[in-house]
Short mmCIF file of C-alpha atoms in Angstrom, two decimals:
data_model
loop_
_atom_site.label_atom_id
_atom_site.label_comp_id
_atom_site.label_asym_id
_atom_site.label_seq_id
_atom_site.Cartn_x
_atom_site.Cartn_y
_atom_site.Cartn_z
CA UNK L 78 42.22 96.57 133.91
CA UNK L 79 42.81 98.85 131.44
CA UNK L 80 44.56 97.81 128.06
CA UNK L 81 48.28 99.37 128.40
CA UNK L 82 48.15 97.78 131.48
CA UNK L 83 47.00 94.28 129.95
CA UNK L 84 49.47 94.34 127.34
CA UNK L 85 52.33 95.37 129.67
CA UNK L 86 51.78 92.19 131.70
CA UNK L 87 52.40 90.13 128.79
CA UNK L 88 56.05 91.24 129.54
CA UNK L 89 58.54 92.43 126.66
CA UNK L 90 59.06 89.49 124.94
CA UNK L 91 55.96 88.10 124.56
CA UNK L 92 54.74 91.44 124.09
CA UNK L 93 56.59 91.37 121.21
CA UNK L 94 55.83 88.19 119.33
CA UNK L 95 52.46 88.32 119.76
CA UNK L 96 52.18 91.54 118.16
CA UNK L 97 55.29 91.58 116.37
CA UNK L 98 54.84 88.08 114.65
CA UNK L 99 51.78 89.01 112.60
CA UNK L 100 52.92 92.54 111.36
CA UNK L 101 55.96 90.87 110.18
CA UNK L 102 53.57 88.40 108.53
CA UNK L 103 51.65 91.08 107.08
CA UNK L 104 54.69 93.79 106.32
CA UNK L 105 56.57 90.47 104.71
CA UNK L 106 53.02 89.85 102.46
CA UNK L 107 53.56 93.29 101.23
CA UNK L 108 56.81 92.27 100.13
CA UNK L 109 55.87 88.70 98.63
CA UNK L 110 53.85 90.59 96.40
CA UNK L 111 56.00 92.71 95.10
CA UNK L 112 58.14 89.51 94.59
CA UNK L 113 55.20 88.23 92.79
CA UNK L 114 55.18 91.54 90.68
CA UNK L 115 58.74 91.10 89.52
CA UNK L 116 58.07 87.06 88.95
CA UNK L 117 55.27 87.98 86.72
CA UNK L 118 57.30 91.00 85.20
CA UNK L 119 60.18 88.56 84.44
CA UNK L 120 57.97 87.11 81.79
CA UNK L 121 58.57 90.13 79.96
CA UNK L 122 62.39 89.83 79.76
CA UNK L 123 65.30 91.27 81.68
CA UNK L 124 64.53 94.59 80.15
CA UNK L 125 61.33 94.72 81.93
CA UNK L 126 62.86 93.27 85.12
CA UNK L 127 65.66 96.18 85.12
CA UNK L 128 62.80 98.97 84.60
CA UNK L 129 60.65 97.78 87.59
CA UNK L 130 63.95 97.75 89.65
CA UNK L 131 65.09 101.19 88.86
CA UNK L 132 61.53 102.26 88.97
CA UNK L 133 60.83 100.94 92.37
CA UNK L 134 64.38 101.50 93.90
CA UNK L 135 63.60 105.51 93.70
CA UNK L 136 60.82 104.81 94.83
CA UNK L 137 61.17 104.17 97.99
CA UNK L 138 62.29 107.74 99.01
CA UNK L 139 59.38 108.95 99.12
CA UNK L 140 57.71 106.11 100.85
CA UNK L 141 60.47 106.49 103.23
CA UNK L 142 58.79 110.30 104.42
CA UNK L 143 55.24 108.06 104.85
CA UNK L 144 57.26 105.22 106.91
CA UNK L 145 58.93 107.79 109.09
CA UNK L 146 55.41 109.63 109.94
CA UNK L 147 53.27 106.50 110.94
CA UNK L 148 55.98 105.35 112.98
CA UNK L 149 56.09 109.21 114.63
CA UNK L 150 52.63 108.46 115.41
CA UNK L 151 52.98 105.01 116.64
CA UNK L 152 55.11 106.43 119.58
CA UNK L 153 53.18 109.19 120.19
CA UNK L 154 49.52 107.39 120.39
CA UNK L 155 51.36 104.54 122.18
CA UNK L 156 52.88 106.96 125.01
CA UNK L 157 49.25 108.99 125.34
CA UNK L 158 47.91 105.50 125.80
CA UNK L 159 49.90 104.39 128.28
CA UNK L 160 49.59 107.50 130.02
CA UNK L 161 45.47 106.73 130.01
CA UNK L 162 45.06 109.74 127.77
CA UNK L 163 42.09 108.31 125.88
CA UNK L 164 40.72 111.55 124.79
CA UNK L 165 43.68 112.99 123.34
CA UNK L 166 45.27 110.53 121.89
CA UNK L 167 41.60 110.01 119.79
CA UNK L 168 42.06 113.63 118.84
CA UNK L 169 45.67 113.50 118.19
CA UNK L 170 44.84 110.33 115.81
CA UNK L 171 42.02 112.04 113.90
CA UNK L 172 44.19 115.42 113.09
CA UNK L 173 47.13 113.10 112.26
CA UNK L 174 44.86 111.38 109.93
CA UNK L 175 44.51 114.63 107.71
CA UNK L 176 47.58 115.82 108.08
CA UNK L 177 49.26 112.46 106.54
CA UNK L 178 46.21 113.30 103.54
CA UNK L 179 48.00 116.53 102.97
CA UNK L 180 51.28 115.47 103.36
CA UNK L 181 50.72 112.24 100.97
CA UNK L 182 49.30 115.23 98.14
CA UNK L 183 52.30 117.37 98.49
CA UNK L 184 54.78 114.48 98.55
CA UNK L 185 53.13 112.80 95.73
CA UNK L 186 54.08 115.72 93.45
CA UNK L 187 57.57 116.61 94.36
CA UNK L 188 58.57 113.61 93.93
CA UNK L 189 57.53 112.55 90.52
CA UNK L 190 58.86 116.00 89.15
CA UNK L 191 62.43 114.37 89.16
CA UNK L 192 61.80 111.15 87.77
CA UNK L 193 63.58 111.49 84.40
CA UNK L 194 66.71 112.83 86.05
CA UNK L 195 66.58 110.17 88.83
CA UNK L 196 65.94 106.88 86.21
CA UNK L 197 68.68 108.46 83.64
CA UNK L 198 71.27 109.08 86.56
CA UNK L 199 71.41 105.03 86.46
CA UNK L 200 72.76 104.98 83.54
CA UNK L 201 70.05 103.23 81.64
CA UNK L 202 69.23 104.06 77.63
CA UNK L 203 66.09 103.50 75.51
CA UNK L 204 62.93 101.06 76.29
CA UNK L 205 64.45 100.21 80.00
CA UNK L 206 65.00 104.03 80.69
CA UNK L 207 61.31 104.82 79.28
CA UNK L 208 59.54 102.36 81.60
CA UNK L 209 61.83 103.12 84.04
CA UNK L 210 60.47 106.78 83.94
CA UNK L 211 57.06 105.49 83.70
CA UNK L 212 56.85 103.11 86.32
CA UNK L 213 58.21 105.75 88.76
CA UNK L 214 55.89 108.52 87.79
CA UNK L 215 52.95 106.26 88.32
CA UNK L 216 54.60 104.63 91.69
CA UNK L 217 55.36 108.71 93.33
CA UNK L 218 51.88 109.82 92.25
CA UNK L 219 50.35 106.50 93.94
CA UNK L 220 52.05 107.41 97.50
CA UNK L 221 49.18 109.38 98.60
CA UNK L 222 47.16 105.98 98.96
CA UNK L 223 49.89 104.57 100.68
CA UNK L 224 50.96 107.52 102.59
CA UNK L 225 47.10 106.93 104.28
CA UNK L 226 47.41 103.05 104.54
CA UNK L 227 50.53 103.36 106.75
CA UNK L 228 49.11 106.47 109.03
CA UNK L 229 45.80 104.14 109.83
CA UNK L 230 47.68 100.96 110.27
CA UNK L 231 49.68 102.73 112.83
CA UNK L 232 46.63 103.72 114.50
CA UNK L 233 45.50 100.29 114.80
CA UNK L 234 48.74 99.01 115.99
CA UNK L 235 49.28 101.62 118.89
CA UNK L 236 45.78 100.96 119.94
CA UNK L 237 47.30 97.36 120.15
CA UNK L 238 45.57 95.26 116.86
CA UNK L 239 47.80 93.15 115.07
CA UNK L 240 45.16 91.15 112.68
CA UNK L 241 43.69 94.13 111.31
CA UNK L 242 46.63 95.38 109.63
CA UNK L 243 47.44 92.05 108.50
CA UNK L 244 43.85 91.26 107.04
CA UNK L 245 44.61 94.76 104.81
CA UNK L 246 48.41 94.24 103.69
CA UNK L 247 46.63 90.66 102.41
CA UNK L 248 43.48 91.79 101.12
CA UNK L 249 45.90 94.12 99.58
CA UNK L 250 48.23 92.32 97.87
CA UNK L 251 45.84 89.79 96.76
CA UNK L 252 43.77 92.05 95.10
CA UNK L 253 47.10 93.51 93.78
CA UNK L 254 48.02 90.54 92.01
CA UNK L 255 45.17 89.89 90.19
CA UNK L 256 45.27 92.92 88.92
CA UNK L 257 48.90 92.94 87.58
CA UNK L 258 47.56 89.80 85.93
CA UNK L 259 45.47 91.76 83.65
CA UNK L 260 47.45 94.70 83.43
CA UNK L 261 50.66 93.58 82.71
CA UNK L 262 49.01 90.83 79.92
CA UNK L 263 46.11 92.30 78.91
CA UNK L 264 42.57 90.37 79.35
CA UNK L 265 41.00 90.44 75.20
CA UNK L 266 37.59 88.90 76.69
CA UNK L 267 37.52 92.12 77.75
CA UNK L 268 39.53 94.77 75.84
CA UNK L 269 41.47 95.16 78.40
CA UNK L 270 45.24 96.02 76.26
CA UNK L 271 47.87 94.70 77.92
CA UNK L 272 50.06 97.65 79.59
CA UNK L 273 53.98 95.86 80.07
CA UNK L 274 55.86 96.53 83.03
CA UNK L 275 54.32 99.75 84.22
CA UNK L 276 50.58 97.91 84.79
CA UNK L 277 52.70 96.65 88.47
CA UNK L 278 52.68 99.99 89.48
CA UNK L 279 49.08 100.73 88.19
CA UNK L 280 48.07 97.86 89.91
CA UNK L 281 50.47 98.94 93.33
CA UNK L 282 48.26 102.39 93.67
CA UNK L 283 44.91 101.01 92.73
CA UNK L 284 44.90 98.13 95.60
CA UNK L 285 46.36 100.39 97.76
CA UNK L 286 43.88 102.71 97.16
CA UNK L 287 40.62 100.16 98.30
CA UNK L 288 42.50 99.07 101.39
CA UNK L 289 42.93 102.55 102.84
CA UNK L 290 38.89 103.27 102.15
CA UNK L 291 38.83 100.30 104.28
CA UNK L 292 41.63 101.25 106.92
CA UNK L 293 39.70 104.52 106.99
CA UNK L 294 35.93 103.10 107.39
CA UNK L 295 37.67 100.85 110.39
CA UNK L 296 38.93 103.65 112.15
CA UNK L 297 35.64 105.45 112.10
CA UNK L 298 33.65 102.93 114.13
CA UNK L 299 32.57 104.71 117.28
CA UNK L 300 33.75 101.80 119.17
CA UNK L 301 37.33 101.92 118.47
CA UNK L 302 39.87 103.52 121.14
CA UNK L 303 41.00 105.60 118.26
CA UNK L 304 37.77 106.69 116.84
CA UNK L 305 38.22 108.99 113.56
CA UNK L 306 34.98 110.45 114.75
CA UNK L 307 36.25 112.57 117.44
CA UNK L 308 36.30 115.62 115.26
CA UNK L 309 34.06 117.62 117.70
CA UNK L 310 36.97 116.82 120.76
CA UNK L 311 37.79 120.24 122.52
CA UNK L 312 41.46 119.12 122.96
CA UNK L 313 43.61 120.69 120.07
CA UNK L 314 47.16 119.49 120.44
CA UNK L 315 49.90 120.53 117.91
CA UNK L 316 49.78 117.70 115.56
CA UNK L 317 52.40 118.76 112.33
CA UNK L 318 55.28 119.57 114.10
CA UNK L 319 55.48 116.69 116.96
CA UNK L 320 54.93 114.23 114.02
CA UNK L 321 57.79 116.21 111.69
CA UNK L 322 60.07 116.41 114.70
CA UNK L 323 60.22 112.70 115.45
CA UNK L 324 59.98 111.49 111.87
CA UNK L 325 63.17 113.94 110.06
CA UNK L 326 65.62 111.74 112.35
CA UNK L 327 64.20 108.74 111.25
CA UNK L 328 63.92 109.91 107.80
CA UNK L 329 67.66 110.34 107.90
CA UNK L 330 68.32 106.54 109.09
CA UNK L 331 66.10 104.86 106.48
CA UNK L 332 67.61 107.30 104.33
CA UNK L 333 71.35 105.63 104.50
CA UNK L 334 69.73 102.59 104.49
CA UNK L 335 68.13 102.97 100.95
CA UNK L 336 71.13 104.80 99.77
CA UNK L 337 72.92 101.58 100.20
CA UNK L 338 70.60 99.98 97.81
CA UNK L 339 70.65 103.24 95.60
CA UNK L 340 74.26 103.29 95.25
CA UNK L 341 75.10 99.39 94.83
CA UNK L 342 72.66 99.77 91.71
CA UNK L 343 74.55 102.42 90.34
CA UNK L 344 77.70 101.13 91.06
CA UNK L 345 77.21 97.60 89.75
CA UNK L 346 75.50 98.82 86.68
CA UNK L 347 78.59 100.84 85.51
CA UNK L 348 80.95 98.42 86.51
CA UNK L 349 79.49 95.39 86.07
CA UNK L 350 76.73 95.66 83.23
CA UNK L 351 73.52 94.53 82.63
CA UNK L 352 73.38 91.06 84.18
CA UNK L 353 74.39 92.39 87.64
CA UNK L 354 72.04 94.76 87.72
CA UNK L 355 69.51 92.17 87.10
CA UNK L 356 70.69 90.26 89.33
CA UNK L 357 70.54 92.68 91.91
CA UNK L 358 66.70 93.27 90.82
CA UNK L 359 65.94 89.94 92.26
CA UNK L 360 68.23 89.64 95.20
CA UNK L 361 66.88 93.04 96.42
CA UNK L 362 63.77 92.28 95.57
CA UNK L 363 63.83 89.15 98.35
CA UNK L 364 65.87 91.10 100.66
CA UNK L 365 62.38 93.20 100.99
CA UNK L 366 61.14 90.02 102.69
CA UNK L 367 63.66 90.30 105.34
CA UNK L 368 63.72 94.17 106.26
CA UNK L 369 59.41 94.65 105.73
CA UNK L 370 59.27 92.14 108.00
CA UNK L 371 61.66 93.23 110.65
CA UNK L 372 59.64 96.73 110.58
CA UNK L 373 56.71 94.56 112.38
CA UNK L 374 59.07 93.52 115.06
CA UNK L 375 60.13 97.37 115.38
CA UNK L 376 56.72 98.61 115.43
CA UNK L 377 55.32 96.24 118.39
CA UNK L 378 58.77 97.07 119.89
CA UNK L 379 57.77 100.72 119.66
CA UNK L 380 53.78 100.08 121.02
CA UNK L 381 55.28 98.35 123.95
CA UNK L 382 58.23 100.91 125.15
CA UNK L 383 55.88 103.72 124.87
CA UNK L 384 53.80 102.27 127.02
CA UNK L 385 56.14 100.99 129.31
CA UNK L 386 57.94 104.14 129.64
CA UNK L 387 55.09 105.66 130.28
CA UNK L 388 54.41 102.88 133.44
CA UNK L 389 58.17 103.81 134.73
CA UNK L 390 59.30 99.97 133.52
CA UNK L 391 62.56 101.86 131.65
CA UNK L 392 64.03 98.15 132.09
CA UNK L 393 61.05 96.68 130.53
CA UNK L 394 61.59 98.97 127.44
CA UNK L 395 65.12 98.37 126.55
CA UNK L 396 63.92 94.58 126.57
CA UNK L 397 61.40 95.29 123.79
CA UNK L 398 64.43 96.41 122.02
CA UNK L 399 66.57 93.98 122.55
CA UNK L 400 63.87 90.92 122.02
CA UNK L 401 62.72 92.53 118.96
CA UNK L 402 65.98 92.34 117.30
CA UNK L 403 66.57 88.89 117.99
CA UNK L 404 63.09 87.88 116.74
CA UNK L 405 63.62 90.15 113.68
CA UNK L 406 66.65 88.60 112.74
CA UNK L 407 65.68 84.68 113.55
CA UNK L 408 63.08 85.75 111.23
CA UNK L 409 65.26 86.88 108.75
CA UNK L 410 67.56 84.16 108.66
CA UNK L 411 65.03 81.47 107.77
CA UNK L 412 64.22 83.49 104.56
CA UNK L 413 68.34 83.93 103.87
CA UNK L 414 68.98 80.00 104.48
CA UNK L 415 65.81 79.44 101.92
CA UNK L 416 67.31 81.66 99.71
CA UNK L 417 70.85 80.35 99.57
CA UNK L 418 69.77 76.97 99.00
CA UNK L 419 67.19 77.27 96.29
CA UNK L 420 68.79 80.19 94.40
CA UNK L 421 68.98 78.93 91.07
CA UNK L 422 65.39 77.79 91.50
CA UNK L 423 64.17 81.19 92.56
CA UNK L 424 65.75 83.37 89.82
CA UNK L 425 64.20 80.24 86.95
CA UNK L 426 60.78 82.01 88.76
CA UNK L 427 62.03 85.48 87.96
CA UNK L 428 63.47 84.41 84.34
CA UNK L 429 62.31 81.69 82.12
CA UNK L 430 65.95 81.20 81.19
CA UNK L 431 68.66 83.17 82.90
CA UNK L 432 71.89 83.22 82.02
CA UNK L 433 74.97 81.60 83.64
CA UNK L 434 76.19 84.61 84.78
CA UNK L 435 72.89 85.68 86.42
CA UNK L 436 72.88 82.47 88.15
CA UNK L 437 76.59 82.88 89.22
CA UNK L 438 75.81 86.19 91.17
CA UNK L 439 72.64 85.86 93.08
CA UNK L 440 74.49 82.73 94.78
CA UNK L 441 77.31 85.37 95.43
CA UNK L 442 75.03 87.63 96.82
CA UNK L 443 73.24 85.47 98.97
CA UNK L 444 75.82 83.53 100.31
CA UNK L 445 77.28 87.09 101.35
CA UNK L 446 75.05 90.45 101.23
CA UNK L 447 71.78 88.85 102.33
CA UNK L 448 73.28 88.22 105.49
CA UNK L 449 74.30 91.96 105.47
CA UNK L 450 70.67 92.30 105.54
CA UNK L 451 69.72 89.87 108.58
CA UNK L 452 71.71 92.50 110.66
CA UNK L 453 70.09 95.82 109.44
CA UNK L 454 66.84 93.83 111.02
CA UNK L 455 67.89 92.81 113.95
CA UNK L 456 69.13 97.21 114.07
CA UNK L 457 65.74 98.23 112.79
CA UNK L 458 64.19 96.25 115.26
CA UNK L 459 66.13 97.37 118.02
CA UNK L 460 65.82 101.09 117.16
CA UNK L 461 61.81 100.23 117.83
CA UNK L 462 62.31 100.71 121.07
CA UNK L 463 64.32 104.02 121.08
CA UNK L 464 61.25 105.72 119.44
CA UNK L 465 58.84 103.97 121.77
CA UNK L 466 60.49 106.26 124.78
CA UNK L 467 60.57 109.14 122.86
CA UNK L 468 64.58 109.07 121.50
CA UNK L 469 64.68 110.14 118.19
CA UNK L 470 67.92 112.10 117.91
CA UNK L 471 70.38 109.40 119.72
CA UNK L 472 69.47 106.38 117.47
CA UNK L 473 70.27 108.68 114.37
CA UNK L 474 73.08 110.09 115.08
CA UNK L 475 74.30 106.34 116.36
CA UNK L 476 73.32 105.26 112.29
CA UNK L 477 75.55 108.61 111.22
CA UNK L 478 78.26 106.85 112.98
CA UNK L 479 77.91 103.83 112.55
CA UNK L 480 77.12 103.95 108.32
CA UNK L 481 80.08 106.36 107.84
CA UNK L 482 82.22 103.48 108.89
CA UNK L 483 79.76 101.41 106.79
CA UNK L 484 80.79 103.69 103.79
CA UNK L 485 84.43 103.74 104.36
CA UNK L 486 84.64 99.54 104.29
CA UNK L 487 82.48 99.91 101.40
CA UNK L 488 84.45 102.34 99.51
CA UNK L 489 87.98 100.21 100.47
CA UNK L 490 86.44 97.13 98.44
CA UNK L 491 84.98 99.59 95.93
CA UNK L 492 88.58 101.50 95.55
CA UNK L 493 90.87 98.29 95.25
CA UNK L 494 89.39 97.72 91.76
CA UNK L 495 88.09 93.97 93.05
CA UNK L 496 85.27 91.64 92.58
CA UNK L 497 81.43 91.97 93.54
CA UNK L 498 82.48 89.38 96.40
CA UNK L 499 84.79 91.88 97.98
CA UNK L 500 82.35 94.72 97.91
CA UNK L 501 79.60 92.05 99.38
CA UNK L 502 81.76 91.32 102.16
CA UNK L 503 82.50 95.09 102.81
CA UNK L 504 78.69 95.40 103.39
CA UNK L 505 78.34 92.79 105.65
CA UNK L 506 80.66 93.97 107.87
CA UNK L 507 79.38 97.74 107.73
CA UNK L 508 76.02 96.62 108.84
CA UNK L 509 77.68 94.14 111.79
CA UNK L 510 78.80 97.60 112.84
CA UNK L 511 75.46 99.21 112.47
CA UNK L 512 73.78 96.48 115.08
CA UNK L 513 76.09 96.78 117.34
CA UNK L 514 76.22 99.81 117.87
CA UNK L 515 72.22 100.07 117.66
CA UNK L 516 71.98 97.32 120.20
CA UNK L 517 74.66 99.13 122.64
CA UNK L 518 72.28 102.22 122.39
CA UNK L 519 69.14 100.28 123.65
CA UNK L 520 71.12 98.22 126.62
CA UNK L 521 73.49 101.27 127.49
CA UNK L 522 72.26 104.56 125.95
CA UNK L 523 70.89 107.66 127.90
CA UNK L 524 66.65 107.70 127.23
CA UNK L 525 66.07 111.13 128.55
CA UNK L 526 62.66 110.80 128.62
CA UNK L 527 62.99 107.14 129.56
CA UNK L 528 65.19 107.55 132.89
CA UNK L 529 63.53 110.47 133.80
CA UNK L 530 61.49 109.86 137.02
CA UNK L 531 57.81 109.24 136.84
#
């Protein structure tokens, strides 16, 4: 039996969990260390916690372009898979593989031209604004490791391997750590200087880095499905524009999602000062924990309706969807109920000794906007699914929809001249819309490729 076909009989749910459970273990890692990053930052002071939130916030644009691309080639591996395709889906990986290299270069560049004008459009002055600009130009120029961590991790997961790409997002961020040890403090024994707030995203690109060598020297072993060494294949598919073609729709939804973020830090900054903004360093900081780790649940989601599309089990697929979103946001909610009830103990780990105020909004924001977050999971998990049979346009122009009403509840809080609490509940309701219209579109929706006889 071949292994599409073992995987399918798992069914979708189990399916799911087994390989959705240890991405999100793995994706949610990634995101405990940058946690860790910003606990070990907040030794520095507030200033330092507001650069590396800035800093970091931007950039995620970019990294959204890398996301978007992996999971392109997540759906297309996973449907030449299940179609029993061996040979070109191992040549379709391998061109993939330099074309992310190229794309990671090019990306890597653009982005960090902008940096000054992106950091300064936040409103932030003097030593905050300078890291700010550093942190960012070091984070954009780093992508190009990351960029190549993401394409070979997608590899592995299509080809059905969960633990690999958990043993590198570890290895990863435990590596990472110790190195913002040094970097951010300095080690004398050594003469090591100690770089502030910018030696996190020094220490980001360099662990990166080693882990895609190894993602790379994994994918190379003649044994694997998805052997890099299949230069010399004779088959020669198009490899740029398939990948660009399902990953500019995505781009679009994770996109509004980060704009969100974006424009609640530029909004409570002017409005509200600089304890909101930190604040909102640390609360979006642990929200990471919740979306990274719905992405897991989106990606097995995506393995298995590509493959079960291509078997003709259309029911099957919209399943995946449906049980990934669920698991997603179950998985969510345990790190939102830890949150709400330690919150004055979590931001003493970010700051030695915050002020009341501080204190006063992350409980808001937890006890409101984290939940916002629980249900942009359980979307992003269901929209797994979608990609998996080969829908691309429908699911965006469902988040179009669906965050344009987001943006008009927003803007009603934003407009009445009210309290964070107001716009906090705005967003939880925008994203209540998001999911369920997301969820309506994987139960109901039109697959074309899906439904089309097999």
């Amino acid at each position: 039996m071949s292994e599409p076909d073992r995987i399918l009989r798992r069914g979708p749910f189990l399916a799911v969990l087994l390989q959705g459970l240890p991405l999100a273990i793995g994706l949610a890692s990634h995101a405990l260390i940058n946690l860790v990053d910003l606990l070990i930052i907040g030794r520095l002071g507030d200033d330092a916690v507001q650069s590396a939130h800035i800093g970091s916030t931007w950039n995620f644009l970019p990294m959204i372009v890398g996301q978007c691309v992996s999971t392109a080639l997540l759906a297309q591996l996973s449907r030449r898979l299940g179609e029993g395709k061996q040979r070109s889906a191992r040549a379709f990986n391998v061109r993939a593989q330099w074309f992310m290299v190229w794309l990671g270069l090019f990306v890597s560049v653009l982005t960090a031209l902008p940096a000054v004008w992106q950091v300064e459009g936040t409103g932030v002055v003097g030593q905050v604004r300078d890291d700010a600009v550093h942190y960012l130009v070091v984070s954009n120029l780093g992508c190009l490791s990351m960029f190549v961590m993401m394409q070979t991790t997608a590899a592995m997961r299509a080809a059905g391997e969960a633990w690999m790409p958990l043993a590198l997002l570890l290895g990863a961020n435990v590596l990472n750590l110790g190195l913002d040890i040094v970097l951010l403090f300095g080690w004398p024994e050594f003469q090591i200087p100690a770089v502030g707030v910018v030696g996190a995203a020094y220490a980001s690109v360099a662990s990166r880095t080693l882990a895609s060598l190894v993602a790379v020297w994994w994918l190379r072993r003649r044994s694997h499905v998805l052997s890099l060494r299949a230069a010399r294949e004779s088959i020669a598919d198009p490899v740029a524009m398939p990948l660009l073609k399902d990953s500019w729709p995505q781009a679009i939804q994770i996109g509004l999602r980060a704009s969100i973020v974006i424009a609640l830090t530029v909004l409570v900054q002017r409005q509200f000062g600089d304890e909101a903004t930190v604040s909102l360093g640390i609360t979006t900081r642990l929200d990471t924990l919740v979306l990274f780790s719905s992405l897991g649940f989106a990606n097995a989601a995506t393995a298995y309706a590509g493959r079960a599309v291509a078997a003709g089990q259309v029911r099957d697929a919209r399943m995946a969807g449906l049980w990934a979103a669920l698991q997603a946001m179950a998985f969510g909610a345990v790190f939102v109920c830890i949150y709400g009830q330690h919150s004055e103990t979590l931001v003493g780990w970010f700051l030695p000794d915050p002020s009341a105020r501080v204190l006063e909004l992350t409980q808001l924001y937890f006890g409101t906007a984290a939940w916002a977050q629980v249900l942009a999971a359980g979307a992003l998990a269901a929209i797994g699914a979608s990609y998996g049979a080969g829908s691309m346009i429908a699911p965006m122009l469902i988040d179009l929809v669906a965050f344009a009403i987001a943006a008009v509840i927003l803007w009603g809080a934003v407009s009445q001249a009210g309290g964070l609490a107001s716009w906090y509940q705005a967003l939880l309701l925008g994203m209540a819309a998001v999911l369920l219209l997301q969820l309506v579109l994987v139960v109901r929706g039109g697959w074309a490729r899906a439904d089309m006889p097999g």
